[in-house]
mmCIF file of C-alpha atoms in Angstrom:
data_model
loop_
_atom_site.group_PDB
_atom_site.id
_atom_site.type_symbol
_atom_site.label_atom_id
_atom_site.label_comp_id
_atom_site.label_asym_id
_atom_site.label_seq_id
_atom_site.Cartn_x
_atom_site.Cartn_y
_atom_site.Cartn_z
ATOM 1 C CA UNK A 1 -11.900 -47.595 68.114
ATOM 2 C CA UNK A 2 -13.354 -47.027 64.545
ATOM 3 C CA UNK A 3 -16.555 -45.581 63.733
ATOM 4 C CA UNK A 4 -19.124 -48.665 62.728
ATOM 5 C CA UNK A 5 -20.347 -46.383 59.923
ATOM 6 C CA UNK A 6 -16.670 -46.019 58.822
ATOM 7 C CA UNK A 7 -15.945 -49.974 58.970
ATOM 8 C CA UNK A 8 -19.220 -50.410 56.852
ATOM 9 C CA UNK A 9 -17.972 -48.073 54.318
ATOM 10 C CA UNK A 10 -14.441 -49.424 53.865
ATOM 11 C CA UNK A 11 -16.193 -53.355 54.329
ATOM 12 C CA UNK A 12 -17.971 -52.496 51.048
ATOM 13 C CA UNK A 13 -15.202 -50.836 49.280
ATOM 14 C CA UNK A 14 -13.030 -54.154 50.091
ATOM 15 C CA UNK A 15 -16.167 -56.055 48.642
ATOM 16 C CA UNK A 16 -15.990 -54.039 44.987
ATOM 17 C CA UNK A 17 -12.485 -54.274 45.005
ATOM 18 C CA UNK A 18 -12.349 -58.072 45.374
ATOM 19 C CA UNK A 19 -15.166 -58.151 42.352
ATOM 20 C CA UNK A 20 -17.958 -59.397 44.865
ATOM 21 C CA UNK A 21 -20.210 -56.691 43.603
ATOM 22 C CA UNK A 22 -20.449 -57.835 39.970
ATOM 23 C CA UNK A 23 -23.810 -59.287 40.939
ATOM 24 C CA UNK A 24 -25.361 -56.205 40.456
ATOM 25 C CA UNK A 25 -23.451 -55.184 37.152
ATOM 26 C CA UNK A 26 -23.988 -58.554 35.511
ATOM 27 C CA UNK A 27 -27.039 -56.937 34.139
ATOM 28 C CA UNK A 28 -25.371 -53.912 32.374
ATOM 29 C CA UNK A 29 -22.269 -55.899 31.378
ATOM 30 C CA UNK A 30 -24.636 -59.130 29.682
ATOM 31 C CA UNK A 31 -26.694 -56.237 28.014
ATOM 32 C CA UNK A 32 -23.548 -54.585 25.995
ATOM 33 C CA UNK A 33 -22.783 -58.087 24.937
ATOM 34 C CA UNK A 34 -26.131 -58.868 23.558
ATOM 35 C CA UNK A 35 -25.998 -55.385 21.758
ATOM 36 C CA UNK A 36 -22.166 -56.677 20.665
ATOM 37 C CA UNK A 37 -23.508 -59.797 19.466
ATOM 38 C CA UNK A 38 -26.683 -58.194 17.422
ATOM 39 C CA UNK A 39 -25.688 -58.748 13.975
ATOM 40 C CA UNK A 40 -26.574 -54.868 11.861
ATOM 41 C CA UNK A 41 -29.555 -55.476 9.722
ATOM 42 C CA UNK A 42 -28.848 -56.319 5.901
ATOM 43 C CA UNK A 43 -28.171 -53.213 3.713
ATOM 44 C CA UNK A 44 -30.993 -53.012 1.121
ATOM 45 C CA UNK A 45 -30.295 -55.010 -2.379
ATOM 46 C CA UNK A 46 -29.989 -51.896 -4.991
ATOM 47 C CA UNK A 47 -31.858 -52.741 -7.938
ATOM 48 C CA UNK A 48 -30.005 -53.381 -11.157
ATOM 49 C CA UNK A 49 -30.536 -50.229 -13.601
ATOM 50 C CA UNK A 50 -32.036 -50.721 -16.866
ATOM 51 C CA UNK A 51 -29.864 -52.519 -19.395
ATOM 52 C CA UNK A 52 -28.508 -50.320 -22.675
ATOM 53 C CA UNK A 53 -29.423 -52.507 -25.238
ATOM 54 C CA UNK A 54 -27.121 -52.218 -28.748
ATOM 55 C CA UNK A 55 -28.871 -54.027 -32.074
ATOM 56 C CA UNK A 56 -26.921 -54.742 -34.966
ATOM 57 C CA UNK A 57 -28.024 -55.171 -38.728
ATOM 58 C CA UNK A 58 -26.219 -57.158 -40.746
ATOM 59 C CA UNK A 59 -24.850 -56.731 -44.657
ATOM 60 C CA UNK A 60 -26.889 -54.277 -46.599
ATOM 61 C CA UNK A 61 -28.788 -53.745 -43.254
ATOM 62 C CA UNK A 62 -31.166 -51.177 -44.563
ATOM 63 C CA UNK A 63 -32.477 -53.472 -46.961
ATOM 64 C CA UNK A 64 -32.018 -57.543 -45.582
ATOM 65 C CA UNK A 65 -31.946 -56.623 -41.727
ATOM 66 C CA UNK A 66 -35.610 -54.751 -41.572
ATOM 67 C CA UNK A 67 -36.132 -56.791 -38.330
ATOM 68 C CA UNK A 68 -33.785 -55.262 -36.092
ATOM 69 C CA UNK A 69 -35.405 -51.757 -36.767
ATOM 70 C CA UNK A 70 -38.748 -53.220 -35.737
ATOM 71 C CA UNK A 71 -37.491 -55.136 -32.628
ATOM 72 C CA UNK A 72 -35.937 -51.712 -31.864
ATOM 73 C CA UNK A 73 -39.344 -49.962 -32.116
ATOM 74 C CA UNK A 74 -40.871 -52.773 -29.693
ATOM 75 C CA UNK A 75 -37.801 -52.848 -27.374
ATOM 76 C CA UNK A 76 -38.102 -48.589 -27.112
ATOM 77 C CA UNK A 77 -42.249 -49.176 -26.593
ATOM 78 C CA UNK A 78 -41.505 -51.184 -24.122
ATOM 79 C CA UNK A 79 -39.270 -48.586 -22.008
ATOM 80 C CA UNK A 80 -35.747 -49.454 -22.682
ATOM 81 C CA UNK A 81 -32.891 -47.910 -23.966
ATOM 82 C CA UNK A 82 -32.288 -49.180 -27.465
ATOM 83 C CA UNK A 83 -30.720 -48.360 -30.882
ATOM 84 C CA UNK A 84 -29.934 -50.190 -33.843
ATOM 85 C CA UNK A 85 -26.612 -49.622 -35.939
ATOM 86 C CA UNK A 86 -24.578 -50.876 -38.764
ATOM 87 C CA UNK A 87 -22.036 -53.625 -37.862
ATOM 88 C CA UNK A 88 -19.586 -51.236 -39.983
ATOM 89 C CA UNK A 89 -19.167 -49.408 -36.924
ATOM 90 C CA UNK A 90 -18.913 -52.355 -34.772
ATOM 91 C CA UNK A 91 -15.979 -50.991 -33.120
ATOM 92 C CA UNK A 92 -16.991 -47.492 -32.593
ATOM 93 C CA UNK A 93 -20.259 -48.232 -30.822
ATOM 94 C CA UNK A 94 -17.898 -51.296 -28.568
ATOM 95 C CA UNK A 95 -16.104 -48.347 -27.392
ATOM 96 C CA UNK A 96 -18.658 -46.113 -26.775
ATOM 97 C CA UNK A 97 -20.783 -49.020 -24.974
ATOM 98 C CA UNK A 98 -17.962 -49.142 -22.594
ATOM 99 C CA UNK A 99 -17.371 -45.927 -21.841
ATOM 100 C CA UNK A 100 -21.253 -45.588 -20.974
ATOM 101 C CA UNK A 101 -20.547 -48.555 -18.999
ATOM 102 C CA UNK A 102 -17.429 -46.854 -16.763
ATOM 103 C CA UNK A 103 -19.422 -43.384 -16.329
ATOM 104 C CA UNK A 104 -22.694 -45.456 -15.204
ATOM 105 C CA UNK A 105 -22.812 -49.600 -15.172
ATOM 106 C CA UNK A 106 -25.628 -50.814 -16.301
ATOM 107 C CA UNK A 107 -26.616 -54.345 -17.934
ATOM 108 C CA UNK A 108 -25.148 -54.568 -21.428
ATOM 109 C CA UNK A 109 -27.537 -56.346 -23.896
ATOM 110 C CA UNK A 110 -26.365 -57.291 -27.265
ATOM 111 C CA UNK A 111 -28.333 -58.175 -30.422
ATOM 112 C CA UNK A 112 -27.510 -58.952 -33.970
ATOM 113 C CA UNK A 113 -28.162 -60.318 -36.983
ATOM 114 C CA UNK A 114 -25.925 -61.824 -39.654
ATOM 115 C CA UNK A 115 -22.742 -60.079 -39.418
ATOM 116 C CA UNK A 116 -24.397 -57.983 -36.636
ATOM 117 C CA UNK A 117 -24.421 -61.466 -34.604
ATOM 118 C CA UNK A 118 -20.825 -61.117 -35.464
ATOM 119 C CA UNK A 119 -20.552 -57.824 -33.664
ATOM 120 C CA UNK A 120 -21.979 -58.751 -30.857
ATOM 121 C CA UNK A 121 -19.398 -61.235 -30.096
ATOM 122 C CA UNK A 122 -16.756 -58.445 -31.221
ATOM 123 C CA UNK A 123 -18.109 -56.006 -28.419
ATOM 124 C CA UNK A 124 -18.018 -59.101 -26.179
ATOM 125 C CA UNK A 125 -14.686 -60.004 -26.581
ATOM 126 C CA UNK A 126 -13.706 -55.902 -26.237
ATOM 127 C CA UNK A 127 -15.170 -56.128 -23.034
ATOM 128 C CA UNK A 128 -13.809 -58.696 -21.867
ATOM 129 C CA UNK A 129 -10.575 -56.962 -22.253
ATOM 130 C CA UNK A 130 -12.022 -54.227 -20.095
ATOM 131 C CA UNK A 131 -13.743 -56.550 -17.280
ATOM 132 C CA UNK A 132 -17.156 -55.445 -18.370
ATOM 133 C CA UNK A 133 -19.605 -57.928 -18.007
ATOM 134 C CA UNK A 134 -22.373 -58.415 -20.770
ATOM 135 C CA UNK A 135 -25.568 -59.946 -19.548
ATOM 136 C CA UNK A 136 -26.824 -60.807 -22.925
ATOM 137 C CA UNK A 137 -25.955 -61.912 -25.835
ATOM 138 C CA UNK A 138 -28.443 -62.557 -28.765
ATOM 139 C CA UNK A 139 -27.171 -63.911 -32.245
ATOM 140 C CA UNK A 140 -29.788 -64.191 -35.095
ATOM 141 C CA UNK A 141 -28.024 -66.203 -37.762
ATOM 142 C CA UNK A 142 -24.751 -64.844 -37.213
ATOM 143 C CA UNK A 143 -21.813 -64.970 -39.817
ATOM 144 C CA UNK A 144 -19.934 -68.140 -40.499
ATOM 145 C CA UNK A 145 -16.434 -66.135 -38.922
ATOM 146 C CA UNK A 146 -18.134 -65.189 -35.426
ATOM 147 C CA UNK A 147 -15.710 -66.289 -33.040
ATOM 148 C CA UNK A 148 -16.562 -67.949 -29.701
ATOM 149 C CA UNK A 149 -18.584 -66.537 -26.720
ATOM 150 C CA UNK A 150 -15.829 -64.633 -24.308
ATOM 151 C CA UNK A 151 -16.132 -65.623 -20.012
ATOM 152 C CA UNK A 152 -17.495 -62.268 -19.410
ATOM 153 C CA UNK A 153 -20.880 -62.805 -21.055
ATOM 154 C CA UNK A 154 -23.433 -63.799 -18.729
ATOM 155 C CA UNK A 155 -26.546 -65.118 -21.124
ATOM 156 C CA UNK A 156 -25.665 -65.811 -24.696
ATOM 157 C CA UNK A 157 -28.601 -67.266 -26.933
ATOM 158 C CA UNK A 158 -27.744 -68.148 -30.505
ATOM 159 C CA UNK A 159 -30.818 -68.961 -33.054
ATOM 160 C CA UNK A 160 -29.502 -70.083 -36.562
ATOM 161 C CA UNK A 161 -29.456 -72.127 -39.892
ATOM 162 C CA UNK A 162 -26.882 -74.321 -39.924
ATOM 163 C CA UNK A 163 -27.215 -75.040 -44.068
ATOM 164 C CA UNK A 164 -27.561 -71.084 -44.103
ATOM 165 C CA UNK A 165 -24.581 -69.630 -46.763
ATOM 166 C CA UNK A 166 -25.126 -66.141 -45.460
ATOM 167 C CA UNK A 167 -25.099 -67.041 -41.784
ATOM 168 C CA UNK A 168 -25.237 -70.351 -40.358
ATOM 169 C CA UNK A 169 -22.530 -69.667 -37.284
ATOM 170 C CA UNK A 170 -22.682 -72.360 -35.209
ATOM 171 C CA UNK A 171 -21.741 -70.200 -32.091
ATOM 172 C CA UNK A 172 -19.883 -72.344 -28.982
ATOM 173 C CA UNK A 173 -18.437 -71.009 -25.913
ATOM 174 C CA UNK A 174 -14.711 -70.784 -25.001
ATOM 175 C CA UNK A 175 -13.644 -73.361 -22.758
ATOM 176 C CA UNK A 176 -14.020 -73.198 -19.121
ATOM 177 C CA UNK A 177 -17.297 -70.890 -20.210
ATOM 178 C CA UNK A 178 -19.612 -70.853 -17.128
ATOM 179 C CA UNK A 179 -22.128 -68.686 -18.147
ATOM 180 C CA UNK A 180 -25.730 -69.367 -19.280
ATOM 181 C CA UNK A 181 -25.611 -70.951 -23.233
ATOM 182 C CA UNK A 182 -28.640 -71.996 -25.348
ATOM 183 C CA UNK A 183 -28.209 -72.859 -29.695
ATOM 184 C CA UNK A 184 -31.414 -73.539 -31.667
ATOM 185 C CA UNK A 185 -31.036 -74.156 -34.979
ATOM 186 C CA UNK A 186 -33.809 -73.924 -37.118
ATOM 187 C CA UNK A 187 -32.739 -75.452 -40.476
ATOM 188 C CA UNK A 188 -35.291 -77.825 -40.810
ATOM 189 C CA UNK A 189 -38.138 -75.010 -40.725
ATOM 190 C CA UNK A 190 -38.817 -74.392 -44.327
ATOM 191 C CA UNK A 191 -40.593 -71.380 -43.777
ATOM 192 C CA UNK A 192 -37.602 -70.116 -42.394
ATOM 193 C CA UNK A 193 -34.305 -68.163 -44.051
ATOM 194 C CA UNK A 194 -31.154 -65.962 -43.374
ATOM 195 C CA UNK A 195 -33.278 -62.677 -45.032
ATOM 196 C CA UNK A 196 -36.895 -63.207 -42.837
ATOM 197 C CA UNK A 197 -35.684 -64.808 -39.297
ATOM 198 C CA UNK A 198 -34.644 -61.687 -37.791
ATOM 199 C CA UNK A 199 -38.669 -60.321 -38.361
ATOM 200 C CA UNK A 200 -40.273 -63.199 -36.467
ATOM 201 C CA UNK A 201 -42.808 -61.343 -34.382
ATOM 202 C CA UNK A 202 -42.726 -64.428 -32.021
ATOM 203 C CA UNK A 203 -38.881 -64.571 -31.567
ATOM 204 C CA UNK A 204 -39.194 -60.456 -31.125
ATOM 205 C CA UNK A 205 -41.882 -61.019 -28.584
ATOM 206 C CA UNK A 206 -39.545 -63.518 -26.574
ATOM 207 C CA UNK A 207 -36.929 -60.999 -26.661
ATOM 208 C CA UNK A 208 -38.943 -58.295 -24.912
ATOM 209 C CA UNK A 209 -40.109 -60.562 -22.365
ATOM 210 C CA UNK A 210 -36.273 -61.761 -21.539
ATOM 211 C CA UNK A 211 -35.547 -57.889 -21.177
ATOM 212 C CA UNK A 212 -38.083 -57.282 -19.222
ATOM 213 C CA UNK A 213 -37.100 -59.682 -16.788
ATOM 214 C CA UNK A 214 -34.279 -59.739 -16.689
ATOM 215 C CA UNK A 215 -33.015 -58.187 -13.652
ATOM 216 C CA UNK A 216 -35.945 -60.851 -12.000
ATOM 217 C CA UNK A 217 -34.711 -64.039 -13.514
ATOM 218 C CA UNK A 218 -33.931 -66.565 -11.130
ATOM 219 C CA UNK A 219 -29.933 -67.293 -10.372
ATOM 220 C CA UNK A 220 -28.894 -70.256 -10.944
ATOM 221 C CA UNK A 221 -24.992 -71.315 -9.722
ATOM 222 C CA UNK A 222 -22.428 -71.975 -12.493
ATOM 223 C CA UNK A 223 -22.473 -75.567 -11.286
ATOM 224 C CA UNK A 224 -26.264 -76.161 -11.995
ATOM 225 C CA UNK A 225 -26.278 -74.050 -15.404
ATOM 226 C CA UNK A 226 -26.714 -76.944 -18.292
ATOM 227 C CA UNK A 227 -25.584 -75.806 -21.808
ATOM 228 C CA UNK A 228 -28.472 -76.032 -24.350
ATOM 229 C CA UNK A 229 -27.968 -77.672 -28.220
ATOM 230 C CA UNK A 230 -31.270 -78.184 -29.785
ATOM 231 C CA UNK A 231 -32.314 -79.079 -33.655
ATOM 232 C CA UNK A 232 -35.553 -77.950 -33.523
ATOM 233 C CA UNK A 233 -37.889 -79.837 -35.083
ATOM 234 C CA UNK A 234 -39.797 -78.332 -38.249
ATOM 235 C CA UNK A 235 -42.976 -75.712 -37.447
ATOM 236 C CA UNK A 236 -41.549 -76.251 -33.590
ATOM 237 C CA UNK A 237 -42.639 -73.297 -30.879
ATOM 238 C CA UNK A 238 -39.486 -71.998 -30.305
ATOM 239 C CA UNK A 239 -39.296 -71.021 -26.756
ATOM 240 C CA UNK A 240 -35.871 -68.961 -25.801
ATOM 241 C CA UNK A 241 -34.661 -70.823 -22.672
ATOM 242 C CA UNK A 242 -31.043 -69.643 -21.739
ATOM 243 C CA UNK A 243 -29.911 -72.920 -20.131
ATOM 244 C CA UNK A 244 -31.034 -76.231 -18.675
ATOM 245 C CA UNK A 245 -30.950 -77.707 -15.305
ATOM 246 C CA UNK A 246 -30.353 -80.986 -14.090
ATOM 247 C CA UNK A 247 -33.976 -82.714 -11.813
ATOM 248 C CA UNK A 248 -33.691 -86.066 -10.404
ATOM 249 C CA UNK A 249 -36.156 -88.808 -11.809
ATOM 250 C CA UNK A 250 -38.590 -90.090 -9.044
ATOM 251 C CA UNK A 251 -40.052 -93.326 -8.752
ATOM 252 C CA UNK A 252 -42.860 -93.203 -11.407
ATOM 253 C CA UNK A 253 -41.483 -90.770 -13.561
ATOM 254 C CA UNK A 254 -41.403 -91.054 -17.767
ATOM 255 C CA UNK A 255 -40.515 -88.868 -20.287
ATOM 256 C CA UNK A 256 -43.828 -87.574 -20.485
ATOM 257 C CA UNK A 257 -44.335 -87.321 -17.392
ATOM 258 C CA UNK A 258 -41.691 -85.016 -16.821
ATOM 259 C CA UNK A 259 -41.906 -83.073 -19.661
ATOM 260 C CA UNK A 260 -45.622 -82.189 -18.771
ATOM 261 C CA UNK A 261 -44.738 -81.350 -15.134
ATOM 262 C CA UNK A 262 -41.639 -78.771 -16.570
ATOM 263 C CA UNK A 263 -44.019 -77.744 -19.589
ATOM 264 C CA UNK A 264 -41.400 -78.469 -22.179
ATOM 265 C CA UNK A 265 -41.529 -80.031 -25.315
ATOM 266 C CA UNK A 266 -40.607 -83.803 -25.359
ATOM 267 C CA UNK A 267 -38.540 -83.191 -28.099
ATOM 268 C CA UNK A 268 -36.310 -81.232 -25.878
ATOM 269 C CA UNK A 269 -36.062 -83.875 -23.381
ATOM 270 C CA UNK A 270 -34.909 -86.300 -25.594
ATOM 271 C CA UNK A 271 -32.130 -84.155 -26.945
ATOM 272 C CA UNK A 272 -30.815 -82.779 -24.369
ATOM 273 C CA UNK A 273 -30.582 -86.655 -22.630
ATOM 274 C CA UNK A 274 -30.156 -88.098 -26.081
ATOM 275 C CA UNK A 275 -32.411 -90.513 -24.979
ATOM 276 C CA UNK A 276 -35.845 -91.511 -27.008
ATOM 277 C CA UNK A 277 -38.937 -90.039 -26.117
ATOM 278 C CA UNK A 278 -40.519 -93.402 -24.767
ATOM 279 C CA UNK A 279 -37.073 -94.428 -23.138
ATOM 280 C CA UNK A 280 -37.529 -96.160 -19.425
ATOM 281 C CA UNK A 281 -36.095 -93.949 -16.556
ATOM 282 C CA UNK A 282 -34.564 -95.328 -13.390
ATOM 283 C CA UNK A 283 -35.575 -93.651 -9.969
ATOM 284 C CA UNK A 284 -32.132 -91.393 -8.914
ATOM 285 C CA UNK A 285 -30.951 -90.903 -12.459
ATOM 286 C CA UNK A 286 -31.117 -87.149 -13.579
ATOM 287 C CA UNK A 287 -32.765 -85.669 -16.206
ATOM 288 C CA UNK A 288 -31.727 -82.392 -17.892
ATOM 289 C CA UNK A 289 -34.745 -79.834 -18.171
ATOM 290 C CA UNK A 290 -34.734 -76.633 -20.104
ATOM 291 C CA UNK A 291 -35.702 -73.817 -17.594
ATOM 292 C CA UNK A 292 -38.322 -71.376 -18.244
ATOM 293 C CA UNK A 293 -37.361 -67.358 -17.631
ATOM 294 C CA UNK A 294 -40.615 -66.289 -17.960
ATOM 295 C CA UNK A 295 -44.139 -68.422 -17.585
ATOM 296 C CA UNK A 296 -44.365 -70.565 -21.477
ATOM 297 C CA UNK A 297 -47.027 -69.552 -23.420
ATOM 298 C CA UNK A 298 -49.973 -71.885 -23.986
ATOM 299 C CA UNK A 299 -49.147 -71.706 -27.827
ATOM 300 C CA UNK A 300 -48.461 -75.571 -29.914
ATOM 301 C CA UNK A 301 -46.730 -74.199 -32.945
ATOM 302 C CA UNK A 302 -44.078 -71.540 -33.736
ATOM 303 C CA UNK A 303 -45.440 -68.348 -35.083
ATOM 304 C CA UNK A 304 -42.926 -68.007 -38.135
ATOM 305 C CA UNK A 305 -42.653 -64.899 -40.809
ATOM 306 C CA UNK A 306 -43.236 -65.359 -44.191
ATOM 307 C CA UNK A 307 -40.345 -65.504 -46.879
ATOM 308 C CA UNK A 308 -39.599 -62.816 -48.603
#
């Protein structure tokens, strides 16, 4: 006859072999699972480095491009990296912006006047060639012959004179360009020429403040970035929005309305929607709004330089 303590033993060794004892490692097993399932926490978001910002002059630079120098001085002020060149070395300074770029990325910001607005498409369209992306592009009155804003640039901005002999390009895009586009031209602004636009203190000021923020601006998806054309009316604040966005009318809604709940102009309403500035609005229909970067100043006229 066998032991009782024996047939215990060999009952409860049936029992774990059968899988009767999982009740008590049920526990154990549904804790590795929940550990398994725990998705790792998010690795930090690095923030973006300081942009290298390049500034062109344009013909004669020394003499007719004064401006750049000074936005250089209020750009290096302000903590960033920034020199100014002649767009006779265009080239040289593309290639050395890219190497920078390939030892240590960091936002590529490109300004210019005249034929320096010229450059900075140049360097664009180099870097393209290189899969560099530029994250800003700036032209002051840029040449007649600038060519077309290349996919890689992120933000390009173009402020000009379209009756301008010495500048007056008329900047576009290159098809299928997703990227954030903006063109002011500021022809009817008599105050205004190809020799004195590049020393506004205003448009200088704007430029900082885009700098400065911006590794903070808000992103916006390709599909909701709205290219911006404006003919900016004469003595106009000229506020530097990079693109528009598309806002559904509500039931109530006018012009006005909506231009004092963005803080935009009317004007720029109406020409963006080619629509008047007292036309009626239909609840559902959108409405393309020029978005801010930075909070608008409370200012009612542009600040412009005096001719020289």
């Amino acid at each position: 006859m066998l032991d009782p303590r024996r047939i215990v033993v060999l009952a409860a060794v049936a029992l774990l072999a059968l899988g009767i004892g999982t009740a008590a490692g049920s526990p154990a097993k549904s804790k590795r699972q929940a550990v398994t399932a725990t998705a790792p926490p998010p690795a930090p978001v690095e923030p973006l480095p300081p942009p290298k910002i390049y500034l062109f002059r344009g013909a004669m630079g020394p003499i007719f491009s004064t401006g750049m120098d000074r936005l250089e001085e209020k750009l290096t002020k302000a903590g960033f990296s920034a020199n100014v060149y002649e767009f006779t070395i265009c080239r040289w300074i593309g290639d050395r912006a890219i190497t920078s770029y390939k030892e240590s990325p960091a936002p590529i910001v490109l300004i210019g006047h005249s034929m320096g607005g010229l450059c900075s498409v140049v360097i664009s369209e180099m870097a393209a060639k290189e899969n560099i992306p530029i994250s800003l592009v700036i032209a002051i009155d840029p040449a007649h012959a600038t060519g077309d804003v290349p996919l890689n640039v992120e933000r390009f901005i173009n402020i000009f004179l379209s009756d301008s002999v010495l500048g007056g390009g008329d900047v576009v895009a290159v098809p299928g360009y997703r990227g954030h586009y903006a063109s002011y031209d500021l022809k009817e602004n008599s105050r205004v020429s190809h020799i004195n636009i590049e020393k506004s203190d205003e448009i200088h000021r704007q430029i900082v403040d885009m700098v400065t923020q911006l590794p903070r601006i808000p992103v916006q998806s390709q599909a909701d970035a709205v290219p911006l054309r404006y003919l900016v009316p004469a003595n106009t604040l000229v506020e530097l929005w990079d693109s528009g966005v598309r806002l559904p009318v509500r039931a109530g809604d006018t012009m006005a309305s909506i231009a004092a709940a963005n803080r935009v102009p009317l004007w720029t309403l109406a020409q963006s929607n080619s629509l008047a500035e007292n036309a009626q609005l239909t609840p559902g229909q959108t409405i393309i709004v020029p978005r801010h970067l930075t909070p608008p100043e409370p200012a009612a006229a542009m600040a412009t330089p005096t001719r020289r």
